[in-house]
XYZ file of C-alpha atoms in Angstrom:
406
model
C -2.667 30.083 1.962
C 0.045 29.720 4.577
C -2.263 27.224 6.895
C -2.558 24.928 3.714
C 0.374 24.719 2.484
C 1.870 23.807 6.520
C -0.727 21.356 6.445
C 0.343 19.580 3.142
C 3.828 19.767 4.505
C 3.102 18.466 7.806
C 0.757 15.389 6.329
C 3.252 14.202 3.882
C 6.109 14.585 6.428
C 3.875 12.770 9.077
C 3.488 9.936 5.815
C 7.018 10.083 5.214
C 8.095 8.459 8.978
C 5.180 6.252 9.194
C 6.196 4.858 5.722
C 9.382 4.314 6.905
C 8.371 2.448 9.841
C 6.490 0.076 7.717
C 8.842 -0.587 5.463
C 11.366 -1.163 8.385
C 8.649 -3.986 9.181
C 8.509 -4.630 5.160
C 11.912 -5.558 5.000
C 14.004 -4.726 8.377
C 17.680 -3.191 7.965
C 19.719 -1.205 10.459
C 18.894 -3.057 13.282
C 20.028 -6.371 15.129
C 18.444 -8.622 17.369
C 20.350 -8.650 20.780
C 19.626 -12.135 22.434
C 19.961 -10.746 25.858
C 17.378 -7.893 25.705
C 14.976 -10.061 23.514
C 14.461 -6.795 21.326
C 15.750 -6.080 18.422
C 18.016 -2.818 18.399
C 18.644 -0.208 16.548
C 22.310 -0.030 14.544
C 21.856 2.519 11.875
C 19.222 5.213 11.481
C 20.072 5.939 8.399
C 20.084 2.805 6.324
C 16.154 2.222 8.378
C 15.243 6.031 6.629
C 16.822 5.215 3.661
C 15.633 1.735 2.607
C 14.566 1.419 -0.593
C 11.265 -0.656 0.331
C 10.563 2.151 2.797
C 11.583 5.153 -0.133
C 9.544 3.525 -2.419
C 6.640 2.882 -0.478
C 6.583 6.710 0.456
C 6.444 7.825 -2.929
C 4.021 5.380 -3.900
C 1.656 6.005 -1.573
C 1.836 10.171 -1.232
C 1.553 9.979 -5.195
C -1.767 7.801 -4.877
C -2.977 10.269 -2.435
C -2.556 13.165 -5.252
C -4.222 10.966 -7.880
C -6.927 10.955 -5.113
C -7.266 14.451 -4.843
C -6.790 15.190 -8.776
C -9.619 12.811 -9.181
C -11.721 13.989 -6.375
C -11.404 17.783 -8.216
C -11.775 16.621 -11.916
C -14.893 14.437 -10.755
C -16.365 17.412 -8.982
C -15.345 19.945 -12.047
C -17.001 17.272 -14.920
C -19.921 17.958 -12.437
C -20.265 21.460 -12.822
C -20.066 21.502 -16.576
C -22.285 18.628 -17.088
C -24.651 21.425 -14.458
C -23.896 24.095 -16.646
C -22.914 25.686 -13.767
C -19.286 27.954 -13.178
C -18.185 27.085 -16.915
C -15.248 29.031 -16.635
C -14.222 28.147 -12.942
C -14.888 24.356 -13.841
C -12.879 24.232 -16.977
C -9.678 25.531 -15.026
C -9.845 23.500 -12.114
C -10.603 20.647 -14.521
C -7.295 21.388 -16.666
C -5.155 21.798 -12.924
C -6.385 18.417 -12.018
C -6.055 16.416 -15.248
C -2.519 17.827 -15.624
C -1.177 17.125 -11.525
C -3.247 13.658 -11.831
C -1.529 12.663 -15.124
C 2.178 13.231 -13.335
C 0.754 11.806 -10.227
C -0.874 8.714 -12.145
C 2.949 7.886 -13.938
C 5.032 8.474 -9.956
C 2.117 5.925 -8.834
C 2.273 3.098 -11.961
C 6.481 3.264 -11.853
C 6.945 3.292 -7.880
C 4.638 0.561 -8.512
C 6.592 -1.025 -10.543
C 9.600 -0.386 -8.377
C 7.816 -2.304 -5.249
C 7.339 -5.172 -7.027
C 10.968 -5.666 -8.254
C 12.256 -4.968 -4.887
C 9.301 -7.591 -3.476
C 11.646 -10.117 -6.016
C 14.734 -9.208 -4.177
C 12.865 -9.331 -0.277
C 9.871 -11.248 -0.402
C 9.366 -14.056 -3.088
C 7.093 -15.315 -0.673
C 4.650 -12.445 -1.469
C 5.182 -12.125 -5.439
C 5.031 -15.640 -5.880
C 1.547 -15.532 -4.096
C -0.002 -12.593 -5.585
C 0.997 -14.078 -8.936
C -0.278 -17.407 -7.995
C 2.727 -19.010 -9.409
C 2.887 -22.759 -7.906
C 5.877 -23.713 -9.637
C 9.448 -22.114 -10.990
C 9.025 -21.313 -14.283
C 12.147 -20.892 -17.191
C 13.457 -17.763 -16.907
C 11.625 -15.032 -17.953
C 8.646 -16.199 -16.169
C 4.999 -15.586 -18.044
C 2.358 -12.972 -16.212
C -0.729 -14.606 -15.518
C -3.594 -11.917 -16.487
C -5.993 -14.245 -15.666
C -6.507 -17.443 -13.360
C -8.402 -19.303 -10.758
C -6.066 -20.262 -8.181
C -6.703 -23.676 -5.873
C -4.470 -23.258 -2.979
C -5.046 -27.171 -1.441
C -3.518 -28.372 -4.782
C -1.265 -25.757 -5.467
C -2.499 -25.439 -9.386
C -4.384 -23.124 -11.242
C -7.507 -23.904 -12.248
C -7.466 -22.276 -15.236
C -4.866 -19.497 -16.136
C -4.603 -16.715 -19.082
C -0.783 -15.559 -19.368
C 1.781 -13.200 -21.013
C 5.085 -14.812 -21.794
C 8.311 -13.504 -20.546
C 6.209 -10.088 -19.259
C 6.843 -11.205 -15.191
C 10.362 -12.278 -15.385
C 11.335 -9.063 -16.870
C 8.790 -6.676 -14.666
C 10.064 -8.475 -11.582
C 14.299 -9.405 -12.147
C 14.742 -6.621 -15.034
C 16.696 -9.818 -16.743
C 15.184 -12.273 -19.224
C 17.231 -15.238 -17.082
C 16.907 -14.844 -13.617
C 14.102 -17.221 -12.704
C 11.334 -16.575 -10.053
C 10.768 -19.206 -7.487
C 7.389 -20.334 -7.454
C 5.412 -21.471 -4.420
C 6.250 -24.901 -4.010
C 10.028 -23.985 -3.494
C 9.315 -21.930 -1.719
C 7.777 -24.049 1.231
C 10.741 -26.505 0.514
C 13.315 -23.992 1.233
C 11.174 -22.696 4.043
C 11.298 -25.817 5.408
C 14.999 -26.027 5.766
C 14.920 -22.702 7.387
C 12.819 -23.653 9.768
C 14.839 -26.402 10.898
C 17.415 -23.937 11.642
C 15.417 -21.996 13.207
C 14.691 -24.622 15.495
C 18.338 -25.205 16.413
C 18.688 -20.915 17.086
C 15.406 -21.092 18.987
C 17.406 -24.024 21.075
C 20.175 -22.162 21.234
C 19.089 -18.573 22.694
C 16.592 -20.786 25.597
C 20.140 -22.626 26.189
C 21.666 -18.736 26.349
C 19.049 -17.034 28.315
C 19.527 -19.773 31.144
C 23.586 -19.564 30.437
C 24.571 -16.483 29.236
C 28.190 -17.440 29.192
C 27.850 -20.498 27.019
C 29.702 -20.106 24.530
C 28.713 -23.102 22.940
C 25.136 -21.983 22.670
C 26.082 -18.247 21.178
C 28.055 -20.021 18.745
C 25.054 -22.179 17.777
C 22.712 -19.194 17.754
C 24.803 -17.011 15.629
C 24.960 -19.240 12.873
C 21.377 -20.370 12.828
C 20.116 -16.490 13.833
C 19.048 -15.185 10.445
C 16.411 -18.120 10.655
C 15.261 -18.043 13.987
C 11.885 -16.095 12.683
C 11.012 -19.802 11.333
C 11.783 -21.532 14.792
C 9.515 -18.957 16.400
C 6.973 -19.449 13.707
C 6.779 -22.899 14.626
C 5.691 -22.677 18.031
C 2.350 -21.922 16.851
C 1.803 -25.684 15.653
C 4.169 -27.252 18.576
C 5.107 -26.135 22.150
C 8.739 -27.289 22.253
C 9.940 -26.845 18.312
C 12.803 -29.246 19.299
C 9.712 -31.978 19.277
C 8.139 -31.144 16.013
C 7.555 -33.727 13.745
C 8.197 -33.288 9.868
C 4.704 -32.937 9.205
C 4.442 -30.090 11.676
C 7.182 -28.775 10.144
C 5.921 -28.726 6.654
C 2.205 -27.046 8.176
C 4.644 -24.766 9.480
C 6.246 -23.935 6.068
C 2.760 -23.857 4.317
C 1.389 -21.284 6.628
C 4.380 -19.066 5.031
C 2.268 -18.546 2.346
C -0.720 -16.512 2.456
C -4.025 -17.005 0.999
C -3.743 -16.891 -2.856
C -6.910 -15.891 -4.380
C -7.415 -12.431 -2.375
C -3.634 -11.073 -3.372
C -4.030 -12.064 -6.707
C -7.051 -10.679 -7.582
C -6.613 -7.367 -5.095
C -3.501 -7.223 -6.814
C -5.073 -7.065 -10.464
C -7.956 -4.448 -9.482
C -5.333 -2.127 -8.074
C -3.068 -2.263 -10.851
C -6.289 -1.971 -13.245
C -7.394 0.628 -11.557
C -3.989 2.430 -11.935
C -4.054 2.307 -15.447
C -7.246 3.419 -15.973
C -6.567 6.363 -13.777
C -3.783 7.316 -16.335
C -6.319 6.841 -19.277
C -8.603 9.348 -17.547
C -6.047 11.478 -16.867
C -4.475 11.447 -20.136
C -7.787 12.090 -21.768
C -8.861 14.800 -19.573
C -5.698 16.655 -20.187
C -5.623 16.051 -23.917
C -9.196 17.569 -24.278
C -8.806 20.853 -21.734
C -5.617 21.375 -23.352
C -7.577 22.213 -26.662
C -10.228 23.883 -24.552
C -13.449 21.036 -25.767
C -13.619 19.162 -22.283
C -17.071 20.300 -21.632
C -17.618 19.163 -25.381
C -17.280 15.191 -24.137
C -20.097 14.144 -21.762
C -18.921 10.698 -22.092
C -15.439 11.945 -20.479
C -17.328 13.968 -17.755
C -19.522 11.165 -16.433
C -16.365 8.991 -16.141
C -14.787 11.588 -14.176
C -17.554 12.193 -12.125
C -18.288 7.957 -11.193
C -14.788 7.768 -11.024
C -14.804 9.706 -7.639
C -14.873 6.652 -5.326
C -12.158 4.587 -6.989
C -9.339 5.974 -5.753
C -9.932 5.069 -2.272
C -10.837 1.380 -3.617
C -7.548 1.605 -5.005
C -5.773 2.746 -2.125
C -7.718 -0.012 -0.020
C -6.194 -2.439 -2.113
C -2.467 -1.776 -1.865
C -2.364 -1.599 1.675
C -4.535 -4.987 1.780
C -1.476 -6.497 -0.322
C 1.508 -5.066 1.207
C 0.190 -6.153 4.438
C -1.563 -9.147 3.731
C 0.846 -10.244 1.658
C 3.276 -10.555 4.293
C 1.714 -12.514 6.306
C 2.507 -14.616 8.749
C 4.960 -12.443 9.770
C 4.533 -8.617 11.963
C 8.476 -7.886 10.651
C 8.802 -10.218 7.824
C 11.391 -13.045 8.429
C 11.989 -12.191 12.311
C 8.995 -11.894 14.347
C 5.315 -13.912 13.314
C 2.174 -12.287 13.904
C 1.761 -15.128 16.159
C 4.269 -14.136 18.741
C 3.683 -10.637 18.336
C -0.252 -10.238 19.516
C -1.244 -8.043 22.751
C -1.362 -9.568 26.478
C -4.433 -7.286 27.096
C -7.866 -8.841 27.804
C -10.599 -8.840 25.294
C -12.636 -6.566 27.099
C -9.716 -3.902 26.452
C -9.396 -4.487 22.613
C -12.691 -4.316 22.124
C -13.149 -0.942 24.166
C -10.250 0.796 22.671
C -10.960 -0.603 18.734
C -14.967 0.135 19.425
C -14.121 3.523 21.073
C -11.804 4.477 18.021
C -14.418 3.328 15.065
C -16.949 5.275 16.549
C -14.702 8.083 16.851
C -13.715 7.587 12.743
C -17.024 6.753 11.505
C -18.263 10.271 13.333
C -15.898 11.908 11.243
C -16.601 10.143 7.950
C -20.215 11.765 8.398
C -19.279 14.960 9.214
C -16.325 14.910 6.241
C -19.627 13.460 3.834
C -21.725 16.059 4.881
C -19.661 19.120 4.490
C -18.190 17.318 1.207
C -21.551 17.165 -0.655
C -22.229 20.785 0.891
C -19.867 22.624 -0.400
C -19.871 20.475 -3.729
C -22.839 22.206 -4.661
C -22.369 24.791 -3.340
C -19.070 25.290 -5.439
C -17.279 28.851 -5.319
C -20.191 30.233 -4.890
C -19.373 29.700 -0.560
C -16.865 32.372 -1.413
C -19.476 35.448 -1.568
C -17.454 37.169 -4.505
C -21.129 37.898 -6.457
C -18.947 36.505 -9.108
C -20.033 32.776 -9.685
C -23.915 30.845 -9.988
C -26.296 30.749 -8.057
C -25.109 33.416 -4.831
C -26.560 36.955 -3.981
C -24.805 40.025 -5.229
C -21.373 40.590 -2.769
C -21.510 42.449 0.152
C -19.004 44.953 0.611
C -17.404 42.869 3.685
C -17.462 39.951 2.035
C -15.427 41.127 -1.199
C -13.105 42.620 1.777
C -12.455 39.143 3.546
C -12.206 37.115 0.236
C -9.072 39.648 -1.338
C -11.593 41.541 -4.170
C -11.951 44.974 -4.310
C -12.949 47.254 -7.683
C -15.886 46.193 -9.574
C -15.429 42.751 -8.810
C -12.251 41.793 -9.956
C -8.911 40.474 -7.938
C -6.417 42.508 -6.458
């Protein structure tokens, strides 16, 4: 009991810094970047462990992992009683898990909630794009349920939409507007063109560290030098760039549409219907009929794999949706890739999916193992389909006296 509850603590500690560090990279505070060094430095530990993209993030993601595991044990429970098997045994563990996945389901839908305001108030860039909203709408801006996005003409297709439902989800105000796509590339482009003039100045300062004229220049300009750096994937010498590199510069701000906006809608689909099952499942063990509703059981039990879709998702738009950019604003993927060979990479990412996909077999194996086998793997004599106890084996699992618990 003591081993699994230090394990529990030590994994969602363990989630709890590297959480932290991506939401450092989500939106980064407590730190400046000292032209000198070239690095950026940290100011304040504190404000990095307590930003509220990083807090957020932590309890978003440690609650999905419980809806996980709820659904992972109601799926396995709806199982048994659909088997006929450990009726009593199933019905509990069904009840446990339908009542920690219902709370776990609610943390995960209003953290949820939570990121996506504070994505209004740090990256428009991203909510714009997994909304696939070209244009900025009246305040409160409609929710598109439904659309085909067409990124080369920055239009929807066709589009299906809520009124009013985004602007308040995402500003909590019926008249603060949302800036759609295209103004977003035109404001990008101004800040690109200062970050050409702060990419100017810190070369000018790393030949001449005492120019003052050039730290002047830089520290006015710094907050966009991200965009100058950004820009050096189109054009050597940004100073050069021509406005048409410029604005291919400020497009590539904007990721690819179509995956974050449907990846988006599956997760947050799947979310709600995690809450459904949830709600269902604890509304029926409650009054003891559970094994009463097939219908409920085979949801549980298909509903096993979903999770980790789920999960899959999330990360594929918090990171995705950030692109171009490694820390978002400062430093762009493409100035932030590894000086190793090729031959390395593909050693060390080959040597570490083999290692992975090893223990994804092994984790399968002694998954669907001890699913059927159920608590029967205890050796109590009490539950389907084992032998009668042995003496040592009520001993080691804590029953003694006919059978029943100590």
């Amino acid at each position: 009991m003591a081993a699994t509850f230090l394990m529990a603590t030590g994994t969602n500690l363990s989630a709890l810094w590297i959480l932290v560090a991506n939401g450092w990279m989500q939106r980064p505070v407590g730190a400046r970047f000292d032209p000198v060094t070239m690095r950026m430095e940290l100011v304040s530990l504190w404000k990095v462990f307590l930003n509220p993209v990083a807090q957020a993030k932590f309890v978003h993601t440690v609650s999905a992992g419980y809806v996980t595991a709820s659904v992972f044990v109601l799926g396995i429970s709806a199982w048994y009683l659909l088997k006929g098997k450990n009726q009593e045994f199933a019905r509990r563990s069904f009840r446990i898990a339908a009542a920690f996945g219902l709370a776990s389901a609610v943390s995960v839908i209003i953290l949820g909630d939570e990121s996506g305001y504070l994505d209004d108030l740090g990256q428009k860039t991203k909510l714009a794009a997994m909304e696939a909203m070209w244009e900025t709408e009246p305040a409160p801006a409609s929710f598109n349920v439904f659309a085909i996005p067409d990124q080369k003409n920055m239009k929807n297709d066709f589009v299906i939409r809520i009124p009013y439902v985004l602007g308040f989800i995402a500003t909590r105000s019926y008249d603060t507007p949302i800036p759609g796509i295209r103004e977003i590339v035109r404001t990008n482009e101004g800040r690109i063109q200062k970050g050409i003039l702060a990419v100017a100045a810190l070369d000018r300062m790393r030949a001449h560290p005492d120019d003052l004229e050039a730290r002047q220049q830089f520290e006015e300009n710094q907050k966009d030098l991200g965009f100058g750096l950004l820009l050096r994937k189109y054009v050597r010498d940004p100073a050069k760039a021509t406005p048409a590199e410029i604005h291919r510069a400020a497009l590539a701000t904007i990721p690819r549409v179509t995956p974050l906006f449907w990846s988006f809608r599956v997760m947050v689909g799947l979310g709600f219907a995690f809450f459904a099952l949830f709600a269902l499942a604890f509304y029926y063990s409650s009054r003891n009929s559970c094994h009463k509703k097939p219908w409920l059981l085979k949801w549980s039990l298909y509903f096993i794999p979903m999770p980790y879709l789920a999960s899959e998702l999330g990360w594929f738009v918090a990171e995705y949706g950030r692109q171009p950019w490694s820390i978002y604003g400062l430093l762009p993927v493409s100035d932030s890739v590894s000086s190793l060979p090729l031959s390395s990479l593909i050693f060390s990412l080959g040597g570490f999916v083999l290692f992975y996909t090893v223990l994804l077999v092994v984790e399968l194996v002694l998954m669907f193992k001890y699913a059927r086998l159920g608590p029967a793997c205890l050796h109590t004599g009490r539950y389907d389909g084992e032998a009668p106890a042995r003496p040592e084996d009520l001993r080691s699992a804590g029953v003694a006296g006919g059978g029943h618990h100590v």
